[in-house]
Amino acid sequence: MAILPANKQLRLAVQVFETVKEEIVSGALPPNAQLSEAELSDRLGVSRTPVREALIKLSEDGLVRIIPQVGTFVAPISIDSVNEAQFIREHLECALIVDAVRRMDKATLRLLQDNLEQQERAVRYDDWDKFYELDEALHTLLAKASGHLQTWRIVQQSKVHMDRVRHVSFRMPDHMAKLTGQHKAIVDAVAQGDEVKAREALRCHLREIITTVEKLGLSETGQDLPPSRRRSARS
Amino acid sequence: MAILPANKQLRLAVQVFETVKEEIVSGALPPNAQLSEAELSDRLGVSRTPVREALIKLSEDGLVRIIPQVGTFVAPISIDSVNEAQFIREHLECALIVDAVRRMDKATLRLLQDNLEQQERAVRYDDWDKFYELDEALHTLLAKASGHLQTWRIVQQSKVHMDRVRHVSFRMPDHMAKLTGQHKAIVDAVAQGDEVKAREALRCHLREIITTVEKLGLSETGQDLPPSRRRSARS
DNA sequence: AATGGTATACTACCATGGCAGCGTGTCAAC
DNA sequence: GTTGACACGCTGCCATGGTAGTATACCATT
């Protein structure tokens, strides 16, 4: 059962990590679902060693909780994790964009504006997945322009908890249009070369997630583990 | 050969990670030294599996470089890594201290001032190791007071590259006294409840590492791997 | 002497086996 | 009905064996 895409360049453990991470963030694997080395290695067609390494990394990122001799479970979406991720992201990414503005060149500025146009198209077609992808690409473009690649890696690492929320929030009415407007404000400020304006526009944009969490009424449900073992409820 | 401290509560892989990390940061393992799974598992008295997991985590933190089928080498102290770590730390820790001031209570304030007194004593005795330990404790106290534990974990993770430099810099004349003065300025501002003053004092303190790097004339030597394999040069 | 081909030693990577620890179900004793 | 003891099954953890891939050393060829 080789569900994993054939890729000899990357270690199996990394491929497993990416796959399971995607399944958790997208919601395919619900909170508190049980993941065992044996089950995953069987499902993905690899041995238990790379699976184990992937699970350890997932636990370091806070996406799963490993309890020795008991089991491994998908971590619930805790408000604390989201708030903390927001804190980290806001302070780092707002610092990034300042340097990005200073080092901005015409080529990447053009890419940013192209991205915006595609976003507006995705909004018109209600294409959630495409919008998600473009959203990611926009922020990554700014990060790369700043030159702080390692910092961006940290942000991405912390960001996963927010991404779990975002995957739900995009279904909210008019949400994508609102975000696109914020993106536009950011890129406009960047185009003007106004560092402070860009930073504050980004800050405002990033704080959107807080109000989103409140709107969704995300509670701390499922914070503790289930009393009885339950298997993954995948379709 | 069980060099590892007996600790059944922690996974072996974590213990190996902590041990090797300490050896790299302290300089016991010099840049470009070769670390192989077999050699380490032999030296530490554990099997290759936990060693391998530790090396993977070390590579994720940027302390070693793993080249598949070739070898694992201690990463050189690159200026880029230090600068990037400084960037991350400054922006996160300066944000932390603001919340720390707001939530400060008398008990921790007392601990901070106690710590300062011990620092002055360590300076008088030229006790580098003790000072290093107190320095760590001071920053950790502030971080815990802020309540942002996850953020502090990120800072600690990024900080290791600076720590490699710090282990050398403490030997510089009057360096510890200078740092103690900066620590005092920070704690004074915290005691006064002045968030902005505390943040700027901390920022000034953190930027000390940059001038230190310049003073040491740290170059990018050893950036590329040696042409011929060389074994670890441990004593 | 310079070069090309090959054997070999060593590496990180993955697969698999064994094990201690924990949860749970069963059943006897009260 | 309640409680306690015990055995079983499952889990993650660690040890070990096998393998593909790389760099080096060696030697034949030119």
mmCIF file of N, CA, C and O (backbone and C1' of nucleotides) in Angstrom, chain A residues 35-37 52 69-72 231, chain D residues 9-15 20-21:
data_model
loop_
_atom_site.group_PDB
_atom_site.id
_atom_site.type_symbol
_atom_site.label_atom_id
_atom_site.label_comp_id
_atom_site.label_asym_id
_atom_site.label_seq_id
_atom_site.Cartn_x
_atom_site.Cartn_y
_atom_site.Cartn_z
ATOM 1 N N LEU A 35 -3.774 7.471 16.624
ATOM 2 C CA LEU A 35 -2.825 7.096 15.583
ATOM 3 C C LEU A 35 -1.816 6.151 16.204
ATOM 4 O O LEU A 35 -1.153 6.504 17.171
ATOM 5 N N SER A 36 -1.698 4.973 15.673
ATOM 6 C CA SER A 36 -0.669 4.080 16.189
ATOM 7 C C SER A 36 0.381 3.852 15.117
ATOM 8 O O SER A 36 0.109 3.941 13.928
ATOM 9 N N GLU A 37 1.603 3.594 15.563
ATOM 10 C CA GLU A 37 2.677 3.316 14.625
ATOM 11 C C GLU A 37 2.259 2.211 13.659
ATOM 12 O O GLU A 37 2.406 2.326 12.448
ATOM 13 N N ARG A 52 7.328 6.375 13.213
ATOM 14 C CA ARG A 52 7.634 6.821 14.573
ATOM 15 C C ARG A 52 8.343 8.175 14.578
ATOM 16 O O ARG A 52 7.993 9.076 15.346
ATOM 17 N N GLN A 69 3.366 3.948 25.942
ATOM 18 C CA GLN A 69 2.702 2.685 26.284
ATOM 19 C C GLN A 69 1.196 2.795 26.277
ATOM 20 O O GLN A 69 0.507 1.881 26.713
ATOM 21 N N VAL A 70 0.662 3.917 25.849
ATOM 22 C CA VAL A 70 -0.794 4.076 25.824
ATOM 23 C C VAL A 70 -1.281 4.318 24.409
ATOM 24 O O VAL A 70 -2.071 3.549 23.870
ATOM 25 N N GLY A 71 -0.792 5.391 23.801
ATOM 26 C CA GLY A 71 -1.229 5.659 22.448
ATOM 27 C C GLY A 71 -0.841 7.051 21.994
ATOM 28 O O GLY A 71 -0.326 7.852 22.764
ATOM 29 N N THR A 72 -1.079 7.321 20.719
ATOM 30 C CA THR A 72 -0.804 8.630 20.146
ATOM 31 C C THR A 72 -2.105 9.186 19.600
ATOM 32 O O THR A 72 -2.808 8.503 18.856
ATOM 33 N N ARG A 231 -10.928 4.513 17.952
ATOM 34 C CA ARG A 231 -10.143 4.412 16.714
ATOM 35 C C ARG A 231 -10.348 5.643 15.850
ATOM 36 O O ARG A 231 -11.307 6.378 16.014
ATOM 37 P P DG D 9 -4.553 -12.338 24.261
ATOM 38 O "O5'" DG D 9 -4.632 -10.803 23.847
ATOM 39 C "C5'" DG D 9 -5.856 -10.089 24.031
ATOM 40 C "C4'" DG D 9 -5.635 -8.614 23.763
ATOM 41 C "C3'" DG D 9 -4.786 -8.331 22.516
ATOM 42 O "O3'" DG D 9 -5.365 -7.240 21.804
ATOM 43 C "C1'" DG D 9 -3.777 -7.340 24.424
ATOM 44 P P DC D 10 -4.876 -6.943 20.331
ATOM 45 O "O5'" DC D 10 -4.289 -5.474 20.463
ATOM 46 C "C5'" DC D 10 -5.031 -4.476 21.176
ATOM 47 C "C4'" DC D 10 -4.083 -3.407 21.670
ATOM 48 C "C3'" DC D 10 -3.078 -2.933 20.611
ATOM 49 O "O3'" DC D 10 -3.370 -1.590 20.251
ATOM 50 C "C1'" DC D 10 -2.055 -3.273 22.742
ATOM 51 P P DT D 11 -2.472 -0.847 19.135
ATOM 52 O "O5'" DT D 11 -1.452 0.033 19.975
ATOM 53 C "C5'" DT D 11 -1.939 0.905 21.007
ATOM 54 C "C4'" DT D 11 -0.771 1.447 21.798
ATOM 55 C "C3'" DT D 11 0.396 1.880 20.919
ATOM 56 O "O3'" DT D 11 0.351 3.281 20.723
ATOM 57 C "C1'" DT D 11 1.131 0.590 22.828
ATOM 58 P P DG D 12 1.335 3.929 19.595
ATOM 59 O "O5'" DG D 12 2.650 4.237 20.433
ATOM 60 C "C5'" DG D 12 2.576 5.056 21.599
ATOM 61 C "C4'" DG D 12 3.850 4.901 22.403
ATOM 62 C "C3'" DG D 12 5.116 5.425 21.736
ATOM 63 O "O3'" DG D 12 5.953 5.981 22.751
ATOM 64 C "C1'" DG D 12 5.382 3.136 22.173
ATOM 65 P P DC D 13 7.363 6.633 22.374
ATOM 66 O "O5'" DC D 13 8.381 5.478 22.782
ATOM 67 C "C5'" DC D 13 8.724 5.315 24.158
ATOM 68 C "C4'" DC D 13 9.766 4.224 24.282
ATOM 69 C "C3'" DC D 13 11.084 4.551 23.585
ATOM 70 O "O3'" DC D 13 12.124 4.562 24.560
ATOM 71 C "C1'" DC D 13 10.332 2.360 23.024
ATOM 72 P P DC D 14 13.553 5.134 24.159
ATOM 73 O "O5'" DC D 14 14.329 3.810 23.728
ATOM 74 C "C5'" DC D 14 14.577 2.807 24.712
ATOM 75 C "C4'" DC D 14 15.039 1.533 24.046
ATOM 76 C "C3'" DC D 14 16.346 1.632 23.260
ATOM 77 O "O3'" DC D 14 17.305 0.796 23.893
ATOM 78 C "C1'" DC D 14 14.703 0.400 22.060
ATOM 79 P P DA D 15 18.813 0.741 23.328
ATOM 80 O "O5'" DA D 15 18.810 -0.623 22.493
ATOM 81 C "C5'" DA D 15 18.418 -1.823 23.138
ATOM 82 C "C4'" DA D 15 18.517 -3.008 22.179
ATOM 83 C "C3'" DA D 15 19.814 -3.072 21.365
ATOM 84 O "O3'" DA D 15 20.316 -4.393 21.370
ATOM 85 C "C1'" DA D 15 17.942 -3.067 19.903
ATOM 86 P P DA D 20 19.947 -3.256 -1.969
ATOM 87 O "O5'" DA D 20 20.030 -1.707 -2.346
ATOM 88 C "C5'" DA D 20 18.919 -0.863 -2.037
ATOM 89 C "C4'" DA D 20 19.373 0.583 -1.933
ATOM 90 C "C3'" DA D 20 20.192 1.075 -3.126
ATOM 91 O "O3'" DA D 20 19.837 2.421 -3.400
ATOM 92 C "C1'" DA D 20 21.489 1.243 -1.151
ATOM 93 P P DG D 21 20.429 3.184 -4.670
ATOM 94 O "O5'" DG D 21 21.526 4.136 -4.002
ATOM 95 C "C5'" DG D 21 21.131 5.020 -2.960
ATOM 96 C "C4'" DG D 21 22.356 5.674 -2.354
ATOM 97 C "C3'" DG D 21 23.358 6.206 -3.382
ATOM 98 O "O3'" DG D 21 23.709 7.541 -3.043
ATOM 99 C "C1'" DG D 21 24.458 4.829 -1.809
#
